[in-house]
PDB file of C-alpha atoms in Angstrom:
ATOM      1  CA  UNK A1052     135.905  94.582  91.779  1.00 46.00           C
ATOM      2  CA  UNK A1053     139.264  94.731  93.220  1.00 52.00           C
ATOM      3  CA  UNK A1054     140.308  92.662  96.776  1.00 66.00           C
ATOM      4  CA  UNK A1055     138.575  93.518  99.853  1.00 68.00           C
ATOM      5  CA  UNK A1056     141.199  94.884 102.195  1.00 62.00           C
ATOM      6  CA  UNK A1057     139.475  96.418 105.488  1.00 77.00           C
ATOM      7  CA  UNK A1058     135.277  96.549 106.554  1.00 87.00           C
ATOM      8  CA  UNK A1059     134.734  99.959 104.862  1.00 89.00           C
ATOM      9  CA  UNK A1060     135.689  98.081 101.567  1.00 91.00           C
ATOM     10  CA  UNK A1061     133.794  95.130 102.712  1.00 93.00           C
ATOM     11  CA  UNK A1062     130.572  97.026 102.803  1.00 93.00           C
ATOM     12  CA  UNK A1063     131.409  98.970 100.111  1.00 95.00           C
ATOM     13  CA  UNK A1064     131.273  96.073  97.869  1.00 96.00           C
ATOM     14  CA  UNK A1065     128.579  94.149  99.859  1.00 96.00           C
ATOM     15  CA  UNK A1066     126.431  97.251  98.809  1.00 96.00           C
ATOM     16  CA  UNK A1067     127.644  97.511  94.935  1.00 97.00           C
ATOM     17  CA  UNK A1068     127.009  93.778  94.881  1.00 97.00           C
ATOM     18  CA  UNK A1069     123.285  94.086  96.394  1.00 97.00           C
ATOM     19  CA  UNK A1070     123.032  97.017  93.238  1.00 97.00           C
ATOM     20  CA  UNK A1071     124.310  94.563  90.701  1.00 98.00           C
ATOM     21  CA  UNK A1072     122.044  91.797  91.980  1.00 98.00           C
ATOM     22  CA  UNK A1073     118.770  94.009  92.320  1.00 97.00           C
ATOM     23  CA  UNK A1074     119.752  95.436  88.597  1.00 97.00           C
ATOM     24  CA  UNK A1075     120.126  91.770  87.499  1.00 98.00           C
ATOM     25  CA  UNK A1076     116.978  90.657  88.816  1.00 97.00           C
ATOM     26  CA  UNK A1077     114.786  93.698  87.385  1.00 97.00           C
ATOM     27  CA  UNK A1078     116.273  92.765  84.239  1.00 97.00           C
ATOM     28  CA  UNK A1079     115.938  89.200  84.191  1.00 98.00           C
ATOM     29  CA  UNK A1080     112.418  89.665  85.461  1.00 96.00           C
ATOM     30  CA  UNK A1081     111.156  92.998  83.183  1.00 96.00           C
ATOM     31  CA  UNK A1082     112.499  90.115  79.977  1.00 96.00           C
ATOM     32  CA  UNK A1083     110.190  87.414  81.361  1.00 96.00           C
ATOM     33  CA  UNK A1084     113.141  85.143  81.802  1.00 98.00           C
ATOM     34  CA  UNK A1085     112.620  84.688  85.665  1.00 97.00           C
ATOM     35  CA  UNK A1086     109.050  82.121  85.945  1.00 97.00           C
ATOM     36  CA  UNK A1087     106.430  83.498  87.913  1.00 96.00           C
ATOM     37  CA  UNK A1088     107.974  82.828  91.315  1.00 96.00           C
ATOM     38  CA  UNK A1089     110.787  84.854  90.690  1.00 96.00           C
ATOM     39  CA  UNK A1090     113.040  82.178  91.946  1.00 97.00           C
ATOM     40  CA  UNK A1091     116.661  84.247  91.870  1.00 97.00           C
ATOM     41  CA  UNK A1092     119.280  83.388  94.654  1.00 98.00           C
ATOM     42  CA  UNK A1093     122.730  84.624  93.921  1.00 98.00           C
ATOM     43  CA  UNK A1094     126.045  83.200  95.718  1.00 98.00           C
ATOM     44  CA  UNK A1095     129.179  85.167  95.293  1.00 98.00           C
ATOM     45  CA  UNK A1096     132.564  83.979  96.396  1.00 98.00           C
ATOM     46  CA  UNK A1097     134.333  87.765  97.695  1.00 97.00           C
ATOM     47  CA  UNK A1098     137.575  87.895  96.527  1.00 95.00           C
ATOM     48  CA  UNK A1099     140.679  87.921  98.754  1.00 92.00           C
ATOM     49  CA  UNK A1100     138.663  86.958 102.124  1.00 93.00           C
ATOM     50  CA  UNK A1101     137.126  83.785 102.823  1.00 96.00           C
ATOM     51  CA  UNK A1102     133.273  84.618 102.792  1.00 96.00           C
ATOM     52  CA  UNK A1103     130.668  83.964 100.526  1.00 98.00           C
ATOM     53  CA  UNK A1104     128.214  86.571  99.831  1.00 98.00           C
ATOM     54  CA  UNK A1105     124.310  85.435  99.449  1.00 98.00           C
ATOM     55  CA  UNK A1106     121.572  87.495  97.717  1.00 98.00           C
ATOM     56  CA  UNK A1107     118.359  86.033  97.962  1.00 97.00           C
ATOM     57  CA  UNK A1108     115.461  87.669  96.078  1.00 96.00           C
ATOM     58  CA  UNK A1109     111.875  87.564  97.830  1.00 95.00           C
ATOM     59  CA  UNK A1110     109.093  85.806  96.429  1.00 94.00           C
ATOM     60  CA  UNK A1111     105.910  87.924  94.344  1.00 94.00           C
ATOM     61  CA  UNK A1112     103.720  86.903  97.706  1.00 95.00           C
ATOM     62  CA  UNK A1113     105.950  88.543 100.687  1.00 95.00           C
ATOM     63  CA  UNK A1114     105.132  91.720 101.312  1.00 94.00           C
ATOM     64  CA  UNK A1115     108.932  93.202 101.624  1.00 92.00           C
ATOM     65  CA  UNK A1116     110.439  93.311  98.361  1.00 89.00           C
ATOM     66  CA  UNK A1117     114.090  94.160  99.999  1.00 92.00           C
ATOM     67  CA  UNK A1118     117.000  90.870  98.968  1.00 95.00           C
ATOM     68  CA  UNK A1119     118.059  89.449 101.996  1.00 95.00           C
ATOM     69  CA  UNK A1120     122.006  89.406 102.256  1.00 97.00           C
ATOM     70  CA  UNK A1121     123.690  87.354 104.683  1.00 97.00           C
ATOM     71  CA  UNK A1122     127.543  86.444 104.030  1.00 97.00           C
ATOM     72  CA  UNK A1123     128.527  82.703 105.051  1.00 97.00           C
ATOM     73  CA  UNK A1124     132.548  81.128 105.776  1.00 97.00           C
ATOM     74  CA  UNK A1125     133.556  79.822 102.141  1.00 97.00           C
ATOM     75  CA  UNK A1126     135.712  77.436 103.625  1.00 97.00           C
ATOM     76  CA  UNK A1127     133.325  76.198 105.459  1.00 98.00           C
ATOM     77  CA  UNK A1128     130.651  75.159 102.577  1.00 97.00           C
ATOM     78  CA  UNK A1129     133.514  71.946 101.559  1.00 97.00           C
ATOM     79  CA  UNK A1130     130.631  71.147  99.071  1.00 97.00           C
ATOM     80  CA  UNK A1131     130.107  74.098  96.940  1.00 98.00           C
ATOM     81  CA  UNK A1132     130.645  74.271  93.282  1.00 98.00           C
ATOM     82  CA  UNK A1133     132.510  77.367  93.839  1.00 98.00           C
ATOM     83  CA  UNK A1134     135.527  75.275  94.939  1.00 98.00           C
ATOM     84  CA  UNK A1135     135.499  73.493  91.420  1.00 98.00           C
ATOM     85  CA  UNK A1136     138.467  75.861  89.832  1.00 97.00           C
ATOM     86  CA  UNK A1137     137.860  74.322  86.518  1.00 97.00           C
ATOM     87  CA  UNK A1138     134.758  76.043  86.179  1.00 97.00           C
ATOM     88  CA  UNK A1139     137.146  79.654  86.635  1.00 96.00           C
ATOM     89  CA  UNK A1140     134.029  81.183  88.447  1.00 98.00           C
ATOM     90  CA  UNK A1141     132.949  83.573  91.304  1.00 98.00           C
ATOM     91  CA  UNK A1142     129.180  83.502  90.685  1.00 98.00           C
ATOM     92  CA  UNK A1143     126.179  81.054  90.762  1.00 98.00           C
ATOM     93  CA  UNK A1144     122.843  81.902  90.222  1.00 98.00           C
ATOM     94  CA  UNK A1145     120.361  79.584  91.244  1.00 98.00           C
ATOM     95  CA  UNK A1146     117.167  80.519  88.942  1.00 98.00           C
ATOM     96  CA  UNK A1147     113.583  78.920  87.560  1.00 98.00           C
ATOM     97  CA  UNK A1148     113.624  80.105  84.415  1.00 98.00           C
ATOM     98  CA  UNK A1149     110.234  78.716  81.778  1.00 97.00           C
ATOM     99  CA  UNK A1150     112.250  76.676  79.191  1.00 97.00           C
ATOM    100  CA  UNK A1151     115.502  75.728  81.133  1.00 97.00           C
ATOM    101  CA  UNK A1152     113.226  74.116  83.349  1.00 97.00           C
ATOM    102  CA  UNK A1153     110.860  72.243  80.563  1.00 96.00           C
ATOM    103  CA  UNK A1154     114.479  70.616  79.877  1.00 96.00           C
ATOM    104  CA  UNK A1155     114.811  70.360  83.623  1.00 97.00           C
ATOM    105  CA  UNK A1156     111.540  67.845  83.716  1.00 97.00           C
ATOM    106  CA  UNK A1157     112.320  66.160  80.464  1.00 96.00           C
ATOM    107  CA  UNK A1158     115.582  65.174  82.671  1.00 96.00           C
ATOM    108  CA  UNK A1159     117.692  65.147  79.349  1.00 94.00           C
ATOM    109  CA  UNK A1160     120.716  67.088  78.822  1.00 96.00           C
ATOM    110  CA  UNK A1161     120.231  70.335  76.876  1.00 97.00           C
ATOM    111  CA  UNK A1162     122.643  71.323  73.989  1.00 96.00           C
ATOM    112  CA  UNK A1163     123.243  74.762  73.106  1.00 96.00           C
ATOM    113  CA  UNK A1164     122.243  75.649  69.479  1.00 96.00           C
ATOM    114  CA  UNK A1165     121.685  79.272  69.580  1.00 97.00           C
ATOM    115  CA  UNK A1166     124.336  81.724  68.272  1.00 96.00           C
ATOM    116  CA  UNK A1167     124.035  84.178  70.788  1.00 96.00           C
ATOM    117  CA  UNK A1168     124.416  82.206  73.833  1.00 97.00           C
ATOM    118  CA  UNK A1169     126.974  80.034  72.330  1.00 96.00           C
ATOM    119  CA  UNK A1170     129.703  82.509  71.197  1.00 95.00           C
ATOM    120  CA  UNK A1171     130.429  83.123  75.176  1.00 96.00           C
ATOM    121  CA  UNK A1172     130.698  79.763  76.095  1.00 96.00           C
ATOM    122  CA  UNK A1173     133.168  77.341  74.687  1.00 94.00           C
ATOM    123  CA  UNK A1174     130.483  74.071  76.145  1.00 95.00           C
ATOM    124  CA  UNK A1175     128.449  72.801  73.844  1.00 94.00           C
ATOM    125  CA  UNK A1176     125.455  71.375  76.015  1.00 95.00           C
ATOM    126  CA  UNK A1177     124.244  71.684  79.733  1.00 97.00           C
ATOM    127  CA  UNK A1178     123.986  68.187  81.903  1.00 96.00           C
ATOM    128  CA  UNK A1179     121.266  67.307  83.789  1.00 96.00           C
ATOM    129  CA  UNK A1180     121.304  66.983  87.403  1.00 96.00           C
ATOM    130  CA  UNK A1181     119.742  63.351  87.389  1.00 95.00           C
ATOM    131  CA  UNK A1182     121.095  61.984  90.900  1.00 95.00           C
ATOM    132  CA  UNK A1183     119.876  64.560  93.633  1.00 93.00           C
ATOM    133  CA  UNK A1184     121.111  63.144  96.420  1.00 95.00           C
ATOM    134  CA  UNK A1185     124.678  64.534  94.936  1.00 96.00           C
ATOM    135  CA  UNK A1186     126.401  67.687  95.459  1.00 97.00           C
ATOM    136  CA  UNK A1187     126.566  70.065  92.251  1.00 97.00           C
ATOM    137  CA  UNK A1188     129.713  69.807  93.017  1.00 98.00           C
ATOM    138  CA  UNK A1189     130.058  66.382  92.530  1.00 98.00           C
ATOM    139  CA  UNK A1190     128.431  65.702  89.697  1.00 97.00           C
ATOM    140  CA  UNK A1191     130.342  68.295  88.002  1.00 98.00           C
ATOM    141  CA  UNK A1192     134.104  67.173  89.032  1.00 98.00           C
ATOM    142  CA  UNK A1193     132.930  63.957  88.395  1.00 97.00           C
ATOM    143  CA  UNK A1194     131.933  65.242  84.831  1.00 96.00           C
ATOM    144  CA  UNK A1195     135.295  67.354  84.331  1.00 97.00           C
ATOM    145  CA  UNK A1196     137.465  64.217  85.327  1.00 97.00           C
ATOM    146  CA  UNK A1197     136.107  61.683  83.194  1.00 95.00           C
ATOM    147  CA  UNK A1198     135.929  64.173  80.347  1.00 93.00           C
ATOM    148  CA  UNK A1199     138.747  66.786  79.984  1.00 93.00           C
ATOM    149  CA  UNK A1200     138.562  66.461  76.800  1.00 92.00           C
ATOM    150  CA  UNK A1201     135.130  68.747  76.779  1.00 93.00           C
ATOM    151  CA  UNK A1202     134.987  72.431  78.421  1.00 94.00           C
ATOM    152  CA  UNK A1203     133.764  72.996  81.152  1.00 96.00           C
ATOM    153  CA  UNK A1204     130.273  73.330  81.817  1.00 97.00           C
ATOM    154  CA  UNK A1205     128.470  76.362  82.436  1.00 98.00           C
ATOM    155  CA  UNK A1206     125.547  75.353  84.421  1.00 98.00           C
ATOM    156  CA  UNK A1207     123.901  72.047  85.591  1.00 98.00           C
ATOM    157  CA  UNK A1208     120.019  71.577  85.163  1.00 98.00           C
ATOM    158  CA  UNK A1209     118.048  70.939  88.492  1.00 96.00           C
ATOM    159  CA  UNK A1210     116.143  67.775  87.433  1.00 95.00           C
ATOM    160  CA  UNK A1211     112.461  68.578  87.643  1.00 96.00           C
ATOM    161  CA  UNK A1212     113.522  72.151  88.758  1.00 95.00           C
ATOM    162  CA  UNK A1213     115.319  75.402  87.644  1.00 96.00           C
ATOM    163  CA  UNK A1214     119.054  75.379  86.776  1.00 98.00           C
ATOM    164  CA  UNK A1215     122.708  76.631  88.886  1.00 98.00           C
ATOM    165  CA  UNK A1216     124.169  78.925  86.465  1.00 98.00           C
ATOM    166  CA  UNK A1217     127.849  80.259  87.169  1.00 98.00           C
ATOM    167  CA  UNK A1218     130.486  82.633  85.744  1.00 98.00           C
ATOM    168  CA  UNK A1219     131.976  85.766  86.542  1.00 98.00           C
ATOM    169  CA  UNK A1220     130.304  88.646  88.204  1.00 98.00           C
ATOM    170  CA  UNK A1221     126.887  88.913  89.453  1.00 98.00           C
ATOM    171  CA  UNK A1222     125.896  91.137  86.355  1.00 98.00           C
ATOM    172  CA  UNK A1223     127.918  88.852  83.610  1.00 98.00           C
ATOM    173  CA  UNK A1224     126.203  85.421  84.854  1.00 98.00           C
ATOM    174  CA  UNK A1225     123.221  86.603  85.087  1.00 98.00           C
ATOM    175  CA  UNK A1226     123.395  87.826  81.618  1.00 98.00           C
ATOM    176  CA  UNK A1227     124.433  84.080  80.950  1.00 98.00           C
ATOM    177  CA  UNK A1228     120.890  83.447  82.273  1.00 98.00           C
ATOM    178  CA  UNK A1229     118.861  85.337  79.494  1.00 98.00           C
ATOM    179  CA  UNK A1230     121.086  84.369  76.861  1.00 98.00           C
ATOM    180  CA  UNK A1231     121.169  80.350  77.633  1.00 98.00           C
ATOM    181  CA  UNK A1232     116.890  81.249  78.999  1.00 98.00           C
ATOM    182  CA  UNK A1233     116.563  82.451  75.612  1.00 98.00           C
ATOM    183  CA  UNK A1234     118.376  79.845  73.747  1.00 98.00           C
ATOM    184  CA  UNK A1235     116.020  77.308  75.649  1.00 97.00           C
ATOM    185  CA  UNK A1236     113.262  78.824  74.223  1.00 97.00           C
ATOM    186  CA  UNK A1237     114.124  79.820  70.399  1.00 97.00           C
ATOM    187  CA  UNK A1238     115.124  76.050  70.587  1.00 97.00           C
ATOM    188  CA  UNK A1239     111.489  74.985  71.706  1.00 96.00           C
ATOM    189  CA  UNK A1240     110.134  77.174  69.284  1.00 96.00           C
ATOM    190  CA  UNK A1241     112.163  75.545  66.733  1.00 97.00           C
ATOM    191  CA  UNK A1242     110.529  71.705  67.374  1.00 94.00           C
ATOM    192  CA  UNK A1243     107.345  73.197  65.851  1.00 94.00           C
ATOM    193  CA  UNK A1244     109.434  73.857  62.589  1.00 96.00           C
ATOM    194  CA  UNK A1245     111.583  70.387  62.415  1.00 95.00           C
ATOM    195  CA  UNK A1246     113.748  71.279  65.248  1.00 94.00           C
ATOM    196  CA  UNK A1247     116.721  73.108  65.995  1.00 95.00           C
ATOM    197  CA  UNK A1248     119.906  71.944  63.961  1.00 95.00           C
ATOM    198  CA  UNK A1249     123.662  71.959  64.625  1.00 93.00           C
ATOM    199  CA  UNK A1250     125.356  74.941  63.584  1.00 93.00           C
ATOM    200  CA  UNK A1251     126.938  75.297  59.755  1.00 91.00           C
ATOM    201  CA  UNK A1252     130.476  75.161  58.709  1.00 88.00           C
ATOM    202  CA  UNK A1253     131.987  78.072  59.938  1.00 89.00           C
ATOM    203  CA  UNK A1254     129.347  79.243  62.386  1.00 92.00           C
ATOM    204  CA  UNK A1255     131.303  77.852  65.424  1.00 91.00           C
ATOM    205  CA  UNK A1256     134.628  80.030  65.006  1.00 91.00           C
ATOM    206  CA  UNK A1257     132.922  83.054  63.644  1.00 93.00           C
ATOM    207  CA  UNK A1258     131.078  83.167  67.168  1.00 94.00           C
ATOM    208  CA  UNK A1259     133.994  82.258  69.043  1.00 94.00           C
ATOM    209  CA  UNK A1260     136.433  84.850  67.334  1.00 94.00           C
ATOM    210  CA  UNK A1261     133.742  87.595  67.996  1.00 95.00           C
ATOM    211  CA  UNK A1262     134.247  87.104  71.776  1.00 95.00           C
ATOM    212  CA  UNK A1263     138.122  85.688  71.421  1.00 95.00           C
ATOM    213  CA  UNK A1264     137.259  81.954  72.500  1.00 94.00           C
ATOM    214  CA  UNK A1265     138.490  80.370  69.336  1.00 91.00           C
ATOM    215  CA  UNK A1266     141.982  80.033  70.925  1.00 90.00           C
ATOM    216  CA  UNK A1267     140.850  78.610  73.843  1.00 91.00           C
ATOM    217  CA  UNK A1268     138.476  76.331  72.290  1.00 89.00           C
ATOM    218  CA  UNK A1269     140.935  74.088  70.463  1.00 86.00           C
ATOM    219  CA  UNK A1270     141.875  72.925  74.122  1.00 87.00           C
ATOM    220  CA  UNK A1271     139.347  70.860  73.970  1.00 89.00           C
ATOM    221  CA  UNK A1272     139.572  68.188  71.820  1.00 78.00           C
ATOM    222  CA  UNK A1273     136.189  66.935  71.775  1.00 72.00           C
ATOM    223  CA  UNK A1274     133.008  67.643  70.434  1.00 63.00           C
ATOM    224  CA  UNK A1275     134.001  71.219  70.291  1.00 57.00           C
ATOM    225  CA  UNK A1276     136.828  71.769  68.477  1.00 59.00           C
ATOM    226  CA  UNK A1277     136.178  68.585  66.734  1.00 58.00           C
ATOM    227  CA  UNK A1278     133.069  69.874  65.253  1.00 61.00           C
ATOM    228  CA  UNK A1279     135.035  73.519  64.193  1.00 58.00           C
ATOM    229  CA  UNK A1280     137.589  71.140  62.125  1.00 55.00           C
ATOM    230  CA  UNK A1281     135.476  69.133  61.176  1.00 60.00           C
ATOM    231  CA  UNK A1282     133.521  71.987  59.537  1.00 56.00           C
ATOM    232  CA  UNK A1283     136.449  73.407  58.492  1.00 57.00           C
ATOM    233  CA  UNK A1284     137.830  70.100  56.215  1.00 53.00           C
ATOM    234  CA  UNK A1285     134.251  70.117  54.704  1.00 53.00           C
TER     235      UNK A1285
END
């Protein structure tokens, strides 16, 4: 969506952006990603005007099933992860999703193993949000400046609770939610087989060429592109 320039535009895109979310959401929940609560709050930075736009989906109990909207200053919330540029994001999704949020209680980080999830994100594994009483945003500058080394993360567990999940575009993160939901799961399906392994020589930059990350990934030089040489020497 292009910048906002005058109110008719603003409400233009407010309403394409309440379409998006309400698509996302039937989606996410019609997949069985989404747990029973249908926990699904979007926040979405408007571009070219300082507001943030929030979607907030109702629960199965509450007899309305309209999203409530309400736009906030962006400037305003000083502790938002949407200030982290590193992250190169306009999106979060706040979601309780069944196996992001098994990982969530176990309070350990979770890595990403599965193919499909993987070849759209150049990080390799999700923190956990151990230390509550800290900003998201926090946690994850903190994470970014004692490690530039790795990419940056794409979402930070909720410890004992769901997950913040961010990209671009209400659609495209939430479609980061099924596919890292999903990976979550195959991976927990996996322990009953020996558990999920690391990827095989070549896997890594076959995914990443698919969706033109292999460039970008040898930035990094640590467990990512470490791991593609690595595989690549062998």
């Amino acid at each position: 969506m292009s910048e906002i320039v005058t109110d008719s535009d603003l409400i233009k895109y407010v309403e394409q952006a309440k379409a998006d979310a309400l698509h996302s959401f039937n989606f996410l929940k019609e997949t069985g990603t989404l747990s029973a609560t249908w926990t699904y709050h979007i926040t979405h930075k408007i571009p070219g005007q300082d507001k943030l736009l929030n979607i907030r989906f109702p629960w199965p109990w509450e007899r309305s099933r309209d999203p409530v909207v309400s736009i906030d200053t962006f400037s305003e919330k000083k502790d938002h992860i949407l200030h982290e540029s590193r992250i190169d994001a306009d999106t979060v999704i706040h979601a309780h999703t069944p196996y992001l949020a098994a990982w969530s209680l176990a309070q350990i980080n979770f890595p990403i193993l599965y193919v499909a999830a993987q070849r759209y994100l150049l990080a390799r594994e999700i923190p956990n949000h151990l230390d509550r009483t800290r900003s998201v945003l926090s946690i994850i500058s903190e994470r970014l400046d004692q490690h530039p080394e790795l990419a940056p993360p794409p979402a930070l567990l909720e410890s004992n609770g769901g997950a913040n999940i961010w990209g671009k575009g209400i659609i495209g993160t939430s479609q980061l939610v099924l596919l890292i939901e999903e990976a979550a799961r195959f991976q927990s399906l996996a322990e009953q087989v020996g558990g999920a392994k690391e990827y095989t020589p070549g896997a890594l930059e076959v995914q990443w060429k698919r969706t033109g990350l292999v460039e970008k990934a040898k930035q990094y030089s640590g467990r990512f592109i470490a791991d593609l040489l690595k595989q690549k020497a062998a």
